[in-house]
Structures are given as C-alpha cells and as structure tokens.
Amino acid sequence: MLAPSPAGFRRLWPLLQPHRPRLLAGGFCMVVFVACWPLLASLAGRLIPAIGEGDLPAVLRNIGAALAVFLVQKAAQFGQDTLLAGPALAVSQDLRRQLFARLQRLDFGALEKLSAGDLTYRLTEDADRVGEVIYKTLQDSTPSALQLLAVLGYMLWLDWPLALATLLLAPVVAVLVSLFGARVMGAAERSQKQVSELASLLGEAIGGLPLVRAFAAEPWLQQRFDAEVDLHRRARYRTLRLLALQHPVVGFIEAAGILAVLLIGAARIQSGGLSGAGFSSFVAALLMLIDPIAHLTTNYNEFQQGQASLRRLRAIEAEPVEPPDRPGARPLGQVRGELVLEGVSFAYTPAKPVLHDLSLRIAPGQVVALVGPSGAGKSTLFSLLLRFNTAQRGRVLLDGQDLADLQARQLRRAIALVPQQSRVFSGTIAEAIAFGRPASASQIREAARLANADGFIDALPGGFEARLEEGGSNLSGGQLQRLAIARAVLGNPAVLLLDEATSALDAEAEEAVQRGLEQAMAGRTVLVIAHRLSTVQEADRILLLEAGRIVEEGSHDSLMARGGRYRDLCQRQLIRIEG
Ligand code: ADP
C-alpha cells in the first residue's frame, strides 16, 4: 500500500505561479462581480419603497440601473470563470505529468506493489478531482467568501447595530437548528434499530418453518410475528413523526430569527437610526448571504474529498525511485557480450532468498538455455542483468565491468529483452520497432529483416506505416513475437535476453518465429529462458536452475545421459517437444 505523505493544496501554489497574468485578470473580474452585490442591495433599497409609493419613474430608473448592474456582473462572472479555468486545469495536468514522470522512474519493487487499476484511477479520477477542487476554489469559493465579506461590510456600513444584532442572532439560529437536527437524527436511528428485529425473526422463522409445522406451532409463531410487526410499525411511526417534527421546528426557529431581525429593524427605524429604504437594502443584502454560505459549505465537502485525492496522488511521490547511476558511471564502449556472475545472491524480501551464491561465465556469442521449474529464479536473473534489481551480494559483470558502474540507459541498449508476452504500444509498425530510439527507415527495415518480420510487414496495407491497434490486436501471435524480436535487435545489442513464450503457436508460425530468432541470435550472446525442446537442443549450454541454484549444467545429450533432474523435466514435458 502507498504510505500517506504530507499533502495540501498549499503545496500546489508553485504550479499556479506561471499563470499569474491570467489569475490577476480573473481576480479583477472577480472584484467587479463581487462589488456588484452591495450595489444591487442598495438599488433594491430604493426600488422597494418606490414600488410601495407607486412612483413609476423611480421604479423604471432603478430597474434600468439594476439591469445594467446585472449585465456587468454576469459579464464579469463569465470573465472570471473562463480566465480561472485555464490555470486550474494546467495545475492538474502538471500534477499528472509530474507524477507520470515519477512513475516511469519508480523502483521496480515499488511498481510491482502498486496495482495498475489503482494507479490509473489516481492519475485520471484523482487528478481530475484535484483540478476541479482548484477550479471551484478559484472560481466559486473565493468569490463566495468575498461576497460574504462585501455584503457583511455593506450591512455594517448601512447600520452597524442591526448588522451586529443579526450577526449575533445567526449563530444562535444555526446552533438551535443543528442541535435539534442532531437530536432528531439520533432518535430516528435508535428507533430504526428496532426495525432490524423483524428481519432477524423472519430469517429464523423461514428456516424453521418445517419444524414449526411438525410441532403444529403455527399459531404461536404467527402471534410472535404479529407482535413484531406491531413493534416495527410503531418504531417506523416514531421515526416518521420525529422527522415530520424537524421541518416545522427548524422552519419556526428560522422564521423567529428573521422576525427578530425585522423587529430590531423596526426599532432602529423608530429611533431614527435607519431609513425605510436602508432597511429594504439591509433585507436584500441579508438574502444575498444565503447563496455564498450554501456554496461554501458544499465546496468544503468537495474540498475534503479533493484533499483525499491529492493525498493519494502525492503518495506516489513517497515511493522509492530507481537509484540513479553512480557518480562517474562509465559509458559503455564497444560491447563484446561477455557475462560473468560472481557469487551473486539476491532476495526480494530478506526472509526469502531467491538466488544463492550464483557464479557463472558466459562467453561472447554463446547461447545459453535456462531451464527449471517455475519460481526457480530465471526471470529474477534477467532482472539483475537489466539492473531492474541489484544483487545484495556478489557482482554481475558485462565485459569485465560491474553493471553497477555503468550507465543504466546504455546498459539497457547493450542488453536487449524479448519478453514472453509481446506487448506493443499502439502506433505504426515502424514506431513499434524503433520504440522511441532514433533509427533510420533502413535500420528499422534491417531489424525487421533479421527478425523475419519484413515479409508480413510489407504485405500489410501501408507496410511499415501500417497502424497497430491497441495491444497489437490486428496482428497474430507469431507476428507480434517477430515484431518484439525486431524491436530487440534494432540497436544491435551484444546480448539478447529471450523469455520464450509458453503458449504454443501453430507449426507454420512457430517456424517463422524460429527463423527470426536464429537470425537475431547470430553473433550475439544469448540467454534464453527455454520452454521448447528445439531451443535447448540447439543451445551451446543448458543451465538447470532450481530454487535459485544451478543444479545441472551441460548439453542436452549429456544431461539426458546423466538421467538426473533435467531428464525428469523433459519426461514430465515441462520442456515442450515441438517446432
Ligand atoms: P522463474 O522465472 O524461474 O519462474 P522468478 O524469478 O519469477 O522465477 O521467481 C523466483 C522467486 O522469486 C519466486 O519464489 C517468486 O515468487 C519470487 N519473486 C519473483 N518476483 C518477485 C517480486 N517482485 N517480489 C517478491 N518476490 C518475487
């Protein structure tokens, strides 16, 4: 699992910095948008008395002014929303990009622990949610908070004693409402619990019906059931009654609060502290507080969800990345392809060693078949050669140089992998062979020729420019394998690591792949995890690995003659006879 890491939206601030001009322009629109609210409240204060007095010219004048203010306000809102959307989106995309880059550098152990589905969710849904929260914060919460402040300021300016009284009253109303709400919910939950009794009795009764009938106890059970139904009905009724009480009581408390404001307002008008028009403006302003409060509460909930998303995203940063090359790591020159293991021991977890004190030398150009039961450590050996993992003891050498002293990227160009599953990315055939490396069309064609893939590629509509569907679903298994071989030999690697596919192809496809492999292997050091008899027969040397140790070694014939574990494997058909 991913460990939580300190997270907070504040740490995203640097990502917003480059967008300062847009943020400032958006902020300006926001100020205009917010400033319109007190203006509208003040217009309402003039309009309402004018309506009461039947002063049509004043009504028309104020309505015209209000319309103009609304127009400006909505235009400013549009400006604010569009100007702020860009930076908010950019932040979530930057975050996504940063985390994807991090993902590409993650340590293999860490990567394997994470599930693909989970990571996909994080980099899509979670990143989107974070973007939405940033957008909401910029474009909704901030103006709502400003609106709250501006309107409250306006109310204080209009008549501070009334505004203060309202400010004191509002929390009282809020506390009363929430207290009552909590009591009702508590009582409702308690009576709801009784409802489950009915279900448990039913469960018991249905299972026991034959027994009840056998004892002629039906009237007894019916009585019990009726009693339970009655309890159930009463509990439900109590719940409904409590809930029914909630609306009127809450409504009454709120109404009393508003009436109290009206009463204080009337007193203020009486004492000459406030005009009728001012009071109308005050009530209009009061109404303008409802919306931003509602927005801020909803956004707060979303903000908390967003924080959980951000935490999940940030947790990727806590995972270890692949160690960087050692300072002074050497570039590789011309590689001959000699591989040497010197007393190599490796374990993924300390409690479970996987490779034990492995020593061997593979001469340049030698073809070595690795065989052995599943779990013996064959793939682990490959992972050490590619430096996906590092041995805890011993050294792995390529042409006499410790792999740990080489530049990882160069090492991985000198040692190429043909994986068991020929996974390809969507794109053109040429792109799949080049796989991000600079390569000319003729180099790509040559790699394809070596892999015996040029024939089928030329036959495709578009040839090397033909498109591969996702996962290469428009190619056959054998064609995909040959493509994977072409990809491996493109950079002319000195060493080939081959993880032979376990699933059988038909004879013709098998032969085509085989021919590609033979051509690709020529002149290179090859280490092959072998499943086919023909592969092991043709290898210069066979290593039988069991539980992380080389237990037998030699040619196919000598090992068969020895009649040991290797012959066992062949007889149990763990090495396939075909092709
Ligand atoms: P083979 O390729 O011979 O089937 P592996 O090299 O895949 O064997 O596995 C050797 C042992 O290491 C097995 O016991 C396997 O469970 C364990 N193993 C392989 N990969 C990991 C890993 N990433 N984390 C922990 N244990 C692993």
Coordinates of N, CA and C and ligand atoms in Angstrom, one line a residue, residues 108-109 112-113 346-349 352-355 371-383 389 499 529 545 548, ligand 1:
F108 N 11.5 -0.9 -9.4 CA 10.6 -2.0 -9.9 C 9.8 -2.6 -8.8
G109 N 10.5 -2.8 -7.6 CA 9.8 -3.4 -6.5 C 8.6 -2.6 -6.1
E112 N 5.8 -2.9 -8.8 CA 5.0 -4.2 -8.8 C 4.0 -4.2 -7.6
K113 N 4.3 -3.5 -6.6 CA 3.4 -3.5 -5.4 C 2.1 -2.7 -5.8
F346 N 20.6 -12.9 -4.2 CA 19.6 -11.9 -4.2 C 18.3 -12.4 -3.6
A347 N 17.6 -11.4 -2.9 CA 16.3 -11.7 -2.3 C 15.4 -10.5 -2.4
Y348 N 14.2 -10.7 -2.8 CA 13.2 -9.6 -2.8 C 12.9 -9.1 -1.4
T349 N 12.7 -10.1 -0.5 CA 12.5 -9.8 0.9 C 13.5 -10.6 1.7
K352 N 13.3 -14.3 2.3 CA 13.1 -15.4 1.3 C 14.1 -15.2 0.2
P353 N 15.3 -15.7 0.4 CA 16.4 -15.6 -0.7 C 15.9 -16.3 -1.9
V354 N 16.2 -15.7 -3.1 CA 15.8 -16.2 -4.4 C 17.0 -16.8 -5.1
L355 N 18.1 -16.1 -5.2 CA 19.3 -16.6 -5.8 C 20.4 -16.8 -4.8
V371 N 16.8 -23.4 -17.9 CA 15.5 -24.2 -17.7 C 15.4 -24.4 -16.2
G372 N 14.2 -24.8 -15.9 CA 13.9 -25.1 -14.5 C 12.5 -24.8 -14.1
P373 N 12.0 -25.3 -13.0 CA 10.6 -25.1 -12.7 C 10.2 -23.7 -12.4
S374 N 9.0 -23.4 -12.5 CA 8.6 -22.0 -12.3 C 8.9 -21.6 -10.8
G375 N 9.4 -20.4 -10.7 CA 9.8 -19.9 -9.3 C 11.2 -20.2 -9.0
A376 N 12.0 -20.8 -10.0 CA 13.4 -21.1 -9.7 C 14.3 -19.9 -9.6
G377 N 13.8 -18.8 -10.3 CA 14.6 -17.6 -10.2 C 15.1 -17.2 -11.6
K378 N 14.6 -17.7 -12.7 CA 15.1 -17.4 -14.0 C 14.8 -16.0 -14.4
S379 N 13.6 -15.5 -14.2 CA 13.2 -14.1 -14.5 C 14.0 -13.2 -13.6
T380 N 14.2 -13.6 -12.4 CA 15.0 -12.7 -11.4 C 16.4 -12.5 -11.9
L381 N 17.0 -13.6 -12.5 CA 18.3 -13.4 -13.1 C 18.3 -12.4 -14.2
F382 N 17.3 -12.5 -15.0 CA 17.1 -11.5 -16.1 C 17.0 -10.1 -15.5
S383 N 16.3 -9.9 -14.4 CA 16.1 -8.6 -13.9 C 17.4 -8.0 -13.3
N389 N 16.8 -4.9 -10.7 CA 17.1 -5.2 -9.3 C 18.6 -5.3 -9.1
D499 N 12.9 -14.5 -23.3 CA 11.9 -15.2 -22.5 C 11.0 -15.9 -23.4
I529 N 15.3 -18.1 -21.6 CA 14.5 -18.9 -20.7 C 13.7 -19.9 -21.6
L545 N 18.2 -24.5 -13.4 CA 18.1 -23.7 -12.2 C 17.0 -24.3 -11.3
G548 N 16.9 -21.2 -7.1 CA 18.0 -20.2 -7.0 C 19.4 -20.8 -7.1
Ligands
ADP1 P1 11.0 -18.1 -12.6 O1 11.3 -17.0 -13.6 O2 12.1 -19.2 -12.6 O3 9.7 -18.7 -12.7 P2 11.1 -15.9 -10.7 O4 12.5 -15.3 -10.9 O5 10.0 -15.2 -11.4 O6 11.1 -17.5 -11.2 O7 10.8 -16.0 -9.2 C1 11.7 -16.6 -8.3 C2 11.1 -16.4 -6.9 O8 11.1 -15.0 -6.5 C3 9.7 -16.9 -6.7 O9 9.6 -17.5 -5.5 C4 8.9 -15.7 -6.8 O10 7.7 -15.8 -6.0 C5 9.8 -14.6 -6.2 N1 9.5 -13.3 -6.8 C6 9.6 -13.0 -8.1 N2 9.4 -11.7 -8.3 C7 9.2 -11.1 -7.1 C8 8.9 -9.8 -6.6 N3 8.8 -8.8 -7.4 N4 8.8 -9.6 -5.3 C9 8.9 -10.7 -4.4 N5 9.2 -11.9 -4.8 C10 9.3 -12.2 -6.1

